[in-house]
Amino acid sequence: MNEEEEKYDLKIILLGSSKVGKTTLVNRLTQGTFENPEQTTGATFSKKKYQGELQEYTFSIWDTAGEERFDSLSSFYCRNSGCELILYDITDRNSFTNLDRFFDKLQYTNEDSFVILIGTKLDLIEETSKLRKVTLEEGKKKANDKNSYFFEISSKTGHNIQELWETVGDLFEKNSQKNEIKHRQDNNHFQINSFTNNQKKKNCC
Amino acid sequence: MSDKDFNIESDESLEINETKTNLNSNQETKTTEKFDEYGFLIDEENVQISQKKQKKIKSKEEQEEKKKVKWNQFFKNWNFYFEKKKKKIGKQVIKGIPNSLRKEAWLRLSGSFEMLSNEKYSELYNNCLKKKDPKFQEMIVNDVKRTFSTNRFYKEKDGKEKLIRVLTAIAAYDPQIGYCQGMSSIAGLLLFYMDEKESFLTFLSLLERYHMSGTFRPGFPLILIQMHQWKRSLEKNLPKIHQHFKENEIIPEYYANVWFITLFADLISFDSLLRIWDVFLFEGFPFIFKVGLSYLKIFQKQLLSFSMNEILHKIQNLDEFSIEELINTANSFQIRSEELVEWRDEFFIEHKNISLLFENQK
């Protein structure tokens, strides 16, 4: 039973500078609440169900500490990650200029993982756009350069949260369909020549 | 300083044994918010539990009186007990230190009591405050806002400012270490019981006597070593769990490193945290290993039936146990210092760069 569950599981990891709203986003996604959380040290783990087209999946969400010093630890958490949410705060320029630090982490994640760049705290600029320090275009361009998807969100108002979650789910389903086809091909191949296939498997693990 | 000075100090301190902590300070509260005995905001849902707890506390009062007598006896002649009758103190820290004596006990167990009367340290706090490194200021302020944030003491400006100052001084003390996340929970806990200078010196004692400078230094060298030691201690003491974790690809870095970085501050309920610290300050890091083992042992059956996600979920929600059981089970494990050294050296063989880093520090 567990095996089946694990097979369809997606590991999502949240990356981004300190104070950009990683834990707040996790709380919004998993509990539907908005509150000021305590700081995250190391990584915190939570899960959320996703209703796919044909079945329900369980996604695990890994929240990490944003401080630069913790980078050496977050490489561990990237193992087997299939989806990376990289966050910056649209009212904090530094959190945007720092982003490459987190894109560098992608070397530790799954080969076929997908990345979503997320600008947070959209609610703060609703009253006065003066607070905005990163334009929508800059965000989009960065995402484009890094071959990533892009959203601006507010965990406070819930703006774009549902859309973000649906996108994660869609991309995951597309990915797993692709993998299934590949898996089937691999299996056919296995019947033809079991020896080479075994070797192949070793390499990819 | 000499032992003689030390004893004089400890005699004088007898008069102030029952200290008022920042946890139960009678600050005015603006709203109808309710707080528990440690000053933490009570969720309406949890009010009933808290009343139950209070009944329990009453029945414990007698026991507490007995403990106080013992601790006062220790304080009267601390050096004698700490050097010659260490086991007696060890027995008492396992039982838990009476809250009103906790500050005095923690100062002595950590060694900061000696530092307080040492001239070398008398101006250190103020000097470090003056040296403050603006680089860390923003981070410190941000983290203080989210440290024990449901506690009455840190809801007030005064408490926050005190914690900011203590962390500022710590960050300036050793520029190579500076400020690192995790420090605020530890300093925040000390400041519940101690004044700023005492909290600062106790933190320095953690950095030096308990080697936590290696915990917070960039690259977390001590944490890397401890993760290897943890893996080996798990293998030795709970081989089934070790094997099960291995099969489920659970590495210690996924769950155990935070135990060693924050010493459980922020991770478990406050009264459990205090009990762990009572023993940690006496025994040092071996006790953190024991607490980890104890926790996994208590939930061994469940953990063995779980796969990766459930295991990690369970380990992170460290709250559904009796603290007595956790402490007593922890106390039943043995972590010998020779083992820790052996496992550390094992790690050094594979990671020569980190071994060099440690050499340089000495």
Coordinates of C-alpha atoms in Angstrom, one line a residue:
Chain A
M1 CA 0.0 0.0 0.0
N2 CA 2.7 2.4 1.0
E3 CA 4.7 1.7 -2.1
E4 CA 1.8 2.8 -4.3
E5 CA 1.4 6.0 -2.3
E6 CA 5.0 6.8 -2.5
K7 CA 5.2 6.3 -6.2
Y8 CA 2.8 9.1 -6.9
D9 CA 4.2 11.4 -4.3
L10 CA 5.6 14.7 -5.2
K11 CA 8.2 16.4 -3.1
I12 CA 7.9 20.2 -3.2
I13 CA 10.7 22.3 -1.7
L14 CA 10.4 26.0 -0.8
L15 CA 13.5 28.2 -1.2
G16 CA 14.1 31.9 -0.8
S17 CA 15.7 34.5 1.5
S18 CA 14.8 34.9 5.1
K19 CA 11.4 36.6 5.7
V20 CA 10.0 36.4 2.2
G21 CA 7.1 34.4 3.4
K22 CA 7.9 30.7 2.8
T23 CA 6.3 29.4 6.0
T24 CA 3.4 31.8 5.6
L25 CA 2.7 30.3 2.1
V26 CA 2.9 26.7 3.5
N27 CA 0.4 27.7 6.2
R28 CA -1.9 29.2 3.6
L29 CA -1.7 26.1 1.5
T30 CA -2.0 23.5 4.2
Q31 CA -4.2 25.2 6.8
G32 CA -5.8 28.0 4.8
T33 CA -4.7 30.5 7.5
F34 CA -2.6 33.6 7.6
E35 CA -0.5 34.3 10.6
N36 CA 3.0 35.4 11.5
P37 CA 4.9 32.2 12.1
E38 CA 8.0 31.6 14.2
Q39 CA 11.3 31.4 12.3
T40 CA 12.2 28.2 10.5
T41 CA 15.5 26.5 11.5
G42 CA 16.6 23.6 9.3
A43 CA 13.5 22.3 7.5
T44 CA 9.9 21.7 8.4
F45 CA 7.8 19.1 6.7
S46 CA 4.1 19.1 5.9
K47 CA 1.8 17.5 3.4
K48 CA -1.3 18.3 1.4
K49 CA -3.6 16.3 -0.8
Y50 CA -4.1 17.1 -4.4
Q51 CA -7.2 15.9 -6.3
G52 CA -5.9 15.0 -9.7
E53 CA -8.0 14.2 -12.8
L54 CA -8.1 10.5 -12.0
Q55 CA -6.9 10.1 -8.5
E56 CA -5.9 11.8 -5.3
Y57 CA -2.2 12.4 -4.6
T58 CA -0.3 13.4 -1.5
F59 CA 2.3 16.1 -1.9
S60 CA 5.0 16.7 0.7
I61 CA 6.0 20.2 1.3
W62 CA 9.5 21.0 2.6
D63 CA 9.9 24.5 4.1
T64 CA 13.5 25.6 4.6
A65 CA 15.4 28.2 6.6
G66 CA 16.2 31.2 4.4
E67 CA 19.4 32.5 6.0
E68 CA 22.4 32.1 3.7
R69 CA 24.3 30.1 6.3
F70 CA 21.7 27.4 6.1
D71 CA 22.4 26.9 2.4
S72 CA 24.8 24.1 3.2
L73 CA 22.0 22.2 4.9
S74 CA 19.3 22.9 2.3
S75 CA 21.2 20.9 -0.3
F76 CA 20.3 17.8 1.7
Y77 CA 16.6 18.7 1.5
C78 CA 16.7 19.1 -2.2
R79 CA 17.3 15.4 -2.7
N80 CA 14.4 13.8 -4.7
S81 CA 12.6 17.1 -5.0
G82 CA 10.3 17.2 -8.0
C83 CA 9.1 20.8 -7.7
E84 CA 10.9 23.9 -6.4
L85 CA 9.1 27.0 -5.3
I86 CA 11.6 29.9 -5.3
L87 CA 10.2 32.9 -3.4
Y88 CA 11.1 36.6 -3.3
D89 CA 9.4 39.5 -1.6
I90 CA 8.2 42.1 -4.2
T91 CA 8.8 44.8 -1.6
D92 CA 12.4 43.7 -0.8
R93 CA 14.9 44.3 -3.7
N94 CA 17.6 42.2 -2.0
S95 CA 15.4 39.1 -1.9
F96 CA 15.2 39.4 -5.7
T97 CA 18.8 40.1 -6.5
N98 CA 19.8 37.1 -4.3
L99 CA 17.8 34.6 -6.3
D100 CA 20.6 32.9 -8.1
R101 CA 21.7 31.4 -4.8
F102 CA 18.5 29.3 -4.9
F103 CA 18.6 28.5 -8.6
D104 CA 22.0 27.0 -7.9
K105 CA 20.3 24.5 -5.7
L106 CA 18.6 22.9 -8.6
Q107 CA 21.7 20.8 -9.3
Y108 CA 20.6 18.7 -6.2
T109 CA 17.0 18.1 -7.3
N110 CA 15.4 15.6 -9.6
E111 CA 16.4 16.0 -13.2
D112 CA 12.8 16.4 -14.4
S113 CA 11.7 18.7 -11.6
F114 CA 9.9 22.0 -12.4
V115 CA 10.5 25.4 -10.9
I116 CA 8.0 28.1 -10.1
L117 CA 9.3 31.6 -9.3
I118 CA 7.0 33.4 -6.9
G119 CA 6.8 37.1 -5.9
T120 CA 5.2 37.4 -2.5
K121 CA 3.3 40.0 -0.4
L122 CA 1.2 41.4 -3.3
D123 CA -1.2 42.7 -0.7
L124 CA 1.3 45.2 0.5
I125 CA 1.3 47.1 -2.7
E126 CA -2.4 47.2 -3.1
E127 CA -2.7 50.4 -1.0
T128 CA 0.4 52.1 -2.2
S129 CA 2.4 50.9 -5.1
K130 CA 5.4 52.8 -3.8
L131 CA 6.3 49.8 -1.7
R132 CA 6.9 47.7 -4.8
K133 CA 10.6 47.2 -5.4
V134 CA 10.5 44.5 -8.1
T135 CA 8.3 45.1 -11.1
L136 CA 6.0 42.4 -12.6
E137 CA 8.1 42.5 -15.8
E138 CA 11.4 41.9 -13.9
G139 CA 9.8 38.9 -12.2
K140 CA 8.5 37.5 -15.5
K141 CA 11.9 38.1 -17.2
K142 CA 13.8 36.3 -14.4
A143 CA 11.4 33.4 -14.6
N144 CA 11.8 33.3 -18.4
D145 CA 15.6 33.4 -18.2
K146 CA 15.5 30.5 -15.7
N147 CA 13.0 28.4 -17.6
S148 CA 10.6 28.6 -14.8
Y149 CA 6.9 29.3 -14.3
F150 CA 5.9 32.5 -12.6
F151 CA 3.3 33.9 -10.1
E152 CA 2.8 36.9 -7.9
I153 CA 0.8 36.0 -4.9
S154 CA -0.5 37.1 -1.5
S155 CA -0.7 34.6 1.3
K156 CA -2.6 37.2 3.3
T157 CA -5.5 37.7 0.8
G158 CA -5.1 34.4 -0.9
H159 CA -4.6 36.0 -4.3
N160 CA -3.3 33.5 -6.9
I161 CA -2.9 30.8 -4.2
Q162 CA -5.4 28.4 -5.8
E163 CA -4.0 29.1 -9.3
L164 CA -0.5 28.3 -8.0
W165 CA -1.6 25.1 -6.4
E166 CA -3.5 24.0 -9.5
T167 CA -0.4 24.7 -11.6
V168 CA 1.8 22.6 -9.3
G169 CA -0.7 19.7 -9.6
D170 CA -1.1 20.0 -13.4
L171 CA 2.7 20.1 -14.0
F172 CA 3.1 17.1 -11.7
E173 CA 0.4 15.1 -13.6
K174 CA 2.0 16.0 -16.9
N175 CA 5.4 14.9 -15.7
S176 CA 4.2 11.7 -14.2
Q177 CA 2.3 10.8 -17.5
K178 CA 5.5 11.4 -19.3
N179 CA 7.4 9.2 -16.9
E180 CA 4.8 6.5 -17.1
I181 CA 5.2 6.3 -20.9
K182 CA 9.0 6.3 -20.4
H183 CA 8.6 3.6 -17.7
R184 CA 6.5 1.5 -20.1
Q185 CA 9.1 1.9 -22.8
D186 CA 11.7 0.9 -20.3
N187 CA 9.7 -2.2 -19.4
N188 CA 9.4 -3.2 -23.0
H189 CA 13.0 -2.7 -23.4
F190 CA 13.6 -4.8 -20.3
Q191 CA 11.8 -7.8 -22.0
I192 CA 14.0 -7.4 -25.0
N193 CA 17.3 -7.1 -23.2
S194 CA 17.3 -7.4 -19.5
F195 CA 21.0 -7.0 -19.1
T196 CA 21.4 -3.6 -20.6
N197 CA 18.3 -2.3 -18.8
N198 CA 19.7 -3.3 -15.4
Q199 CA 22.8 -1.2 -16.1
K200 CA 20.7 1.7 -17.2
K201 CA 18.7 1.6 -14.0
K202 CA 21.8 1.7 -12.0
N203 CA 23.1 4.8 -13.7
C204 CA 19.9 6.8 -13.2
C205 CA 19.7 6.0 -9.6
Chain B
M1 CA 39.2 32.7 39.8
S2 CA 39.9 30.7 42.9
D3 CA 37.5 28.3 44.6
K4 CA 37.5 30.5 47.7
D5 CA 36.0 33.4 45.8
F6 CA 33.5 31.1 44.3
N7 CA 32.2 29.8 47.6
I8 CA 31.8 33.3 49.0
E9 CA 29.7 34.2 46.0
S10 CA 27.6 31.2 46.4
D11 CA 26.9 31.8 50.0
E12 CA 25.7 35.3 49.3
S13 CA 23.4 34.1 46.6
L14 CA 21.5 32.1 49.1
E15 CA 19.4 35.1 49.9
I16 CA 18.1 35.5 46.4
N17 CA 17.3 31.9 45.6
E18 CA 13.7 32.4 44.9
T19 CA 14.0 34.5 41.8
K20 CA 11.2 36.1 39.9
T21 CA 11.5 35.3 36.2
N22 CA 10.4 37.2 33.2
L23 CA 8.0 34.4 32.6
N24 CA 5.5 35.3 35.3
S25 CA 6.1 39.1 35.5
N26 CA 2.8 40.8 36.1
Q27 CA 2.8 43.0 33.1
E28 CA -0.4 44.8 32.3
T29 CA -2.3 43.2 29.4
K30 CA -4.5 45.3 27.3
T31 CA -6.9 42.6 26.2
T32 CA -8.7 39.7 27.7
E33 CA -6.0 37.3 26.5
K34 CA -5.3 34.4 28.9
F35 CA -1.8 33.2 29.6
D36 CA -0.5 30.0 31.1
E37 CA 1.9 29.7 34.1
Y38 CA 4.8 30.5 31.8
G39 CA 3.2 33.5 30.2
F40 CA 2.3 31.9 26.9
L41 CA -0.9 32.9 25.2
I42 CA -3.6 30.2 25.7
D43 CA -5.7 29.1 22.8
E44 CA -9.4 29.1 23.8
E45 CA -9.5 25.5 22.7
N46 CA -6.7 24.6 25.1
V47 CA -8.1 26.3 28.2
Q48 CA -9.5 23.1 29.6
I49 CA -6.3 21.3 29.3
S50 CA -4.6 24.1 31.1
Q51 CA -6.9 23.9 34.0
K52 CA -6.2 20.2 34.3
K53 CA -2.6 21.0 34.2
Q54 CA -3.0 23.4 37.1
K55 CA -4.6 20.8 39.3
K56 CA -1.6 18.6 38.6
I57 CA 0.7 21.4 39.5
K58 CA -0.9 21.8 42.9
S59 CA -0.4 18.2 43.8
K60 CA 3.2 18.6 42.9
E61 CA 3.9 21.4 45.2
E62 CA 4.9 19.2 48.1
Q63 CA 7.5 17.4 45.9
E64 CA 8.8 20.8 44.8
E65 CA 9.4 21.9 48.4
K66 CA 11.6 18.8 48.9
K67 CA 13.5 19.6 45.7
K68 CA 14.1 23.2 46.8
V69 CA 15.7 22.0 50.0
K70 CA 18.1 19.8 48.0
W71 CA 19.0 22.6 45.6
N72 CA 19.6 25.1 48.4
Q73 CA 22.0 22.5 49.9
F74 CA 23.9 22.3 46.6
F75 CA 24.1 26.1 46.3
K76 CA 25.5 26.5 49.8
N77 CA 28.5 24.5 48.8
W78 CA 28.4 24.3 45.0
N79 CA 32.0 23.5 44.3
F80 CA 32.0 20.6 46.7
Y81 CA 28.9 19.1 45.2
F82 CA 29.8 19.8 41.6
E83 CA 33.2 18.2 41.9
K84 CA 32.8 15.6 44.5
K85 CA 29.1 14.7 44.5
K86 CA 28.2 15.2 40.9
K87 CA 25.9 12.2 40.9
K88 CA 23.7 13.9 43.5
I89 CA 23.2 16.9 41.2
G90 CA 22.7 14.5 38.3
K91 CA 19.8 12.8 40.1
Q92 CA 18.2 16.1 40.8
V93 CA 18.4 17.5 37.2
I94 CA 16.7 14.4 36.0
K95 CA 13.8 15.1 38.4
G96 CA 13.6 18.7 37.2
I97 CA 14.8 21.9 38.8
P98 CA 12.1 23.9 40.7
N99 CA 11.2 26.8 38.5
S100 CA 11.9 29.4 41.2
L101 CA 15.5 28.1 41.5
R102 CA 16.0 27.4 37.8
K103 CA 17.9 30.6 37.2
E104 CA 20.4 30.1 40.0
A105 CA 20.8 26.4 39.0
W106 CA 21.3 27.2 35.3
L107 CA 23.9 29.9 36.0
R108 CA 25.9 27.4 38.0
L109 CA 25.5 24.4 35.8
S110 CA 26.5 26.3 32.7
G111 CA 29.5 27.9 34.3
S112 CA 28.3 31.5 33.7
F113 CA 28.0 32.0 37.5
E114 CA 31.8 32.0 37.7
M115 CA 32.1 34.3 34.7
L116 CA 29.8 36.8 36.4
S117 CA 32.2 37.5 39.2
N118 CA 35.3 37.4 37.0
E119 CA 36.7 40.8 36.1
K120 CA 37.6 39.6 32.7
Y121 CA 34.0 39.5 31.8
S122 CA 32.6 42.4 33.8
E123 CA 32.6 44.9 30.9
L124 CA 32.4 42.4 28.1
Y125 CA 28.7 42.8 27.5
N126 CA 28.8 46.5 27.2
N127 CA 31.9 46.4 25.1
C128 CA 30.3 44.0 22.7
L129 CA 27.2 46.1 22.5
K130 CA 29.3 49.0 21.4
K131 CA 31.0 46.9 18.8
K132 CA 27.7 46.0 17.1
D133 CA 28.0 44.9 13.5
P134 CA 25.2 46.6 11.5
K135 CA 25.3 43.7 9.0
F136 CA 23.4 41.5 11.4
Q137 CA 21.0 44.1 12.8
E138 CA 18.2 43.6 10.3
M139 CA 18.3 39.8 10.7
I140 CA 18.3 40.0 14.4
V141 CA 15.3 42.4 14.5
N142 CA 13.4 40.1 12.1
D143 CA 14.1 37.0 14.0
V144 CA 13.2 38.5 17.4
K145 CA 9.8 39.3 16.0
R146 CA 9.3 35.6 15.5
T147 CA 10.8 34.2 18.6
F148 CA 8.5 32.9 21.4
S149 CA 6.0 35.3 19.8
T150 CA 3.0 34.1 21.8
N151 CA 4.7 34.8 25.1
R152 CA 3.6 37.8 27.1
F153 CA 7.3 38.8 27.7
Y154 CA 8.1 39.0 24.0
K155 CA 4.8 40.6 23.1
E156 CA 6.0 43.7 24.9
K157 CA 8.5 46.1 23.4
D158 CA 10.7 45.9 26.5
G159 CA 11.2 42.1 26.1
K160 CA 11.9 42.4 22.4
E161 CA 14.5 45.1 22.9
K162 CA 16.3 43.2 25.6
L163 CA 16.6 40.2 23.3
I164 CA 17.8 42.4 20.4
R165 CA 20.5 43.8 22.6
V166 CA 21.6 40.3 23.9
L167 CA 21.8 39.0 20.3
T168 CA 23.6 42.1 19.1
A169 CA 26.3 41.6 21.7
I170 CA 26.6 37.9 20.9
A171 CA 27.0 38.6 17.2
A172 CA 29.7 41.1 18.0
Y173 CA 31.6 38.8 20.4
D174 CA 33.1 36.6 17.6
P175 CA 32.8 38.1 14.1
Q176 CA 33.6 34.7 12.6
I177 CA 30.3 33.4 14.0
G178 CA 28.2 36.6 14.1
Y179 CA 24.5 36.0 14.2
C180 CA 22.8 32.8 13.0
Q181 CA 19.2 31.8 13.0
G182 CA 18.5 29.5 15.9
M183 CA 20.4 31.7 18.3
S184 CA 17.4 33.8 19.0
S185 CA 15.4 30.9 20.4
I186 CA 18.2 29.9 22.7
A187 CA 18.9 33.5 23.9
G188 CA 15.2 34.0 24.2
L189 CA 14.9 31.1 26.5
L190 CA 17.7 32.3 28.7
L191 CA 16.3 35.8 28.9
F192 CA 13.1 34.4 30.4
Y193 CA 15.0 33.6 33.5
M194 CA 18.1 35.9 33.5
D195 CA 19.0 39.5 33.0
E196 CA 20.7 40.6 29.8
K197 CA 24.3 40.2 31.0
E198 CA 23.6 36.8 32.6
S199 CA 21.9 35.6 29.4
F200 CA 24.9 36.9 27.3
L201 CA 27.5 35.2 29.5
T202 CA 25.5 32.0 29.6
F203 CA 25.3 32.1 25.8
L204 CA 29.1 32.6 25.7
S205 CA 29.5 29.6 27.9
L206 CA 27.4 27.6 25.4
L207 CA 29.7 28.7 22.6
E208 CA 32.8 27.8 24.5
R209 CA 32.3 25.2 27.1
Y210 CA 29.6 23.3 25.1
H211 CA 31.5 24.0 21.9
M212 CA 28.5 25.6 20.2
S213 CA 30.8 28.0 18.3
G214 CA 31.1 25.0 16.0
T215 CA 27.4 24.7 15.8
F216 CA 26.8 28.2 14.5
R217 CA 30.0 28.8 12.5
P218 CA 29.4 29.0 8.7
G219 CA 29.2 25.5 7.3
F220 CA 27.9 24.2 10.7
P221 CA 31.0 22.0 11.2
L222 CA 29.8 20.6 14.6
I223 CA 26.4 19.8 13.2
L224 CA 28.0 17.8 10.4
I225 CA 30.0 15.8 13.0
Q226 CA 27.0 15.4 15.2
M227 CA 24.9 14.1 12.4
H228 CA 27.4 11.3 11.8
Q229 CA 27.6 10.6 15.5
W230 CA 23.8 10.6 15.7
K231 CA 23.6 8.0 12.8
R232 CA 26.1 5.8 14.6
S233 CA 24.3 6.1 18.0
L234 CA 21.0 5.2 16.3
E235 CA 22.6 2.2 14.7
K236 CA 24.0 1.0 18.0
N237 CA 21.0 1.8 20.3
L238 CA 18.0 1.3 18.0
P239 CA 19.2 -0.9 15.1
K240 CA 15.7 -1.6 13.9
I241 CA 14.8 2.0 13.5
H242 CA 18.2 2.7 11.9
Q243 CA 17.5 0.0 9.3
H244 CA 14.0 1.1 8.7
F245 CA 15.1 4.7 8.2
K246 CA 17.8 3.5 5.8
E247 CA 15.3 1.6 3.8
N248 CA 13.1 4.7 3.6
E249 CA 16.0 6.9 2.6
I250 CA 15.7 9.1 5.7
I251 CA 18.9 10.7 6.5
P252 CA 19.6 12.4 9.9
E253 CA 19.9 15.8 8.2
Y254 CA 16.1 15.6 7.4
Y255 CA 15.1 15.6 11.0
A256 CA 17.8 15.6 13.6
N257 CA 20.0 18.7 12.8
V258 CA 17.4 21.1 14.3
W259 CA 17.6 19.3 17.6
F260 CA 21.3 20.1 17.8
I261 CA 21.0 23.7 16.5
T262 CA 18.2 25.0 18.7
L263 CA 18.5 22.4 21.5
F264 CA 14.7 21.8 21.1
A265 CA 13.8 25.5 21.8
D266 CA 10.7 26.2 19.6
L267 CA 10.3 22.5 18.8
I268 CA 8.4 21.1 21.8
S269 CA 6.1 22.4 24.6
F270 CA 7.7 24.8 26.9
D271 CA 7.6 22.8 30.1
S272 CA 9.2 19.8 28.3
L273 CA 11.9 22.1 26.9
L274 CA 12.8 23.3 30.4
R275 CA 13.2 19.8 31.7
I276 CA 15.5 18.9 28.8
W277 CA 17.6 22.0 29.4
D278 CA 17.9 21.2 33.1
V279 CA 19.7 18.0 32.1
F280 CA 21.5 19.4 29.0
L281 CA 23.2 22.1 31.0
F282 CA 24.5 19.5 33.4
E283 CA 25.4 16.8 30.9
G284 CA 26.0 18.6 27.7
F285 CA 25.4 17.3 24.2
P286 CA 25.2 13.6 25.1
F287 CA 21.8 14.3 26.6
I288 CA 20.6 15.7 23.3
F289 CA 21.5 12.4 21.7
K290 CA 19.6 10.6 24.5
V291 CA 16.5 12.7 24.1
G292 CA 16.5 11.9 20.4
L293 CA 16.9 8.2 21.0
S294 CA 14.3 8.3 23.7
Y295 CA 11.7 9.9 21.4
L296 CA 12.3 7.4 18.7
K297 CA 12.2 4.5 21.2
I298 CA 8.9 5.7 22.7
F299 CA 7.3 5.7 19.2
Q300 CA 9.3 2.8 17.8
K301 CA 6.3 0.6 17.0
Q302 CA 4.5 3.4 15.1
L303 CA 7.6 4.6 13.3
L304 CA 8.5 1.0 12.1
S305 CA 5.1 0.8 10.4
F306 CA 5.4 4.1 8.7
S307 CA 6.9 5.2 5.4
M308 CA 9.0 8.3 4.8
N309 CA 6.3 11.0 4.8
E310 CA 4.6 9.7 7.9
I311 CA 7.9 9.2 9.8
L312 CA 9.0 12.8 9.1
H313 CA 5.6 14.1 10.1
K314 CA 5.6 12.2 13.3
I315 CA 9.1 13.2 14.3
Q316 CA 8.3 16.8 13.7
N317 CA 5.3 16.9 15.9
L318 CA 7.2 16.1 19.1
D319 CA 4.4 16.8 21.5
E320 CA 2.4 13.8 22.3
F321 CA 4.4 12.2 25.1
S322 CA 4.7 12.5 28.8
I323 CA 7.9 14.4 29.7
E324 CA 8.6 12.1 32.6
E325 CA 8.7 9.1 30.2
L326 CA 10.8 11.0 27.7
I327 CA 13.4 12.1 30.4
N328 CA 13.5 8.6 32.1
T329 CA 13.8 6.8 28.8
A330 CA 16.5 9.2 27.7
N331 CA 18.3 8.6 31.0
S332 CA 18.3 4.9 30.3
F333 CA 20.5 5.3 27.3
Q334 CA 24.3 5.5 27.6
I335 CA 26.3 7.8 25.3
R336 CA 29.9 7.4 26.3
S337 CA 32.3 10.2 25.5
E338 CA 34.8 7.7 24.1
E339 CA 32.2 6.6 21.6
L340 CA 31.5 10.2 20.5
V341 CA 35.2 10.7 20.0
E342 CA 35.6 7.5 18.0
W343 CA 32.6 8.5 15.8
R344 CA 33.9 12.0 15.4
D345 CA 37.3 10.7 14.3
E346 CA 35.6 8.4 11.9
F347 CA 34.0 11.4 10.4
F348 CA 37.2 13.4 10.2
I349 CA 38.9 10.6 8.2
E350 CA 36.3 11.2 5.5
H351 CA 36.2 14.9 5.8
K352 CA 39.7 16.2 6.3
N353 CA 38.7 19.8 5.6
I354 CA 36.4 19.9 8.6
S355 CA 38.9 18.3 10.8
L356 CA 41.4 21.0 9.9
L357 CA 38.8 23.7 10.7
F358 CA 38.6 22.2 14.2
E359 CA 42.3 22.1 14.6
N360 CA 42.5 25.8 13.8
Q361 CA 40.0 26.7 16.4
K362 CA 41.9 25.0 19.2

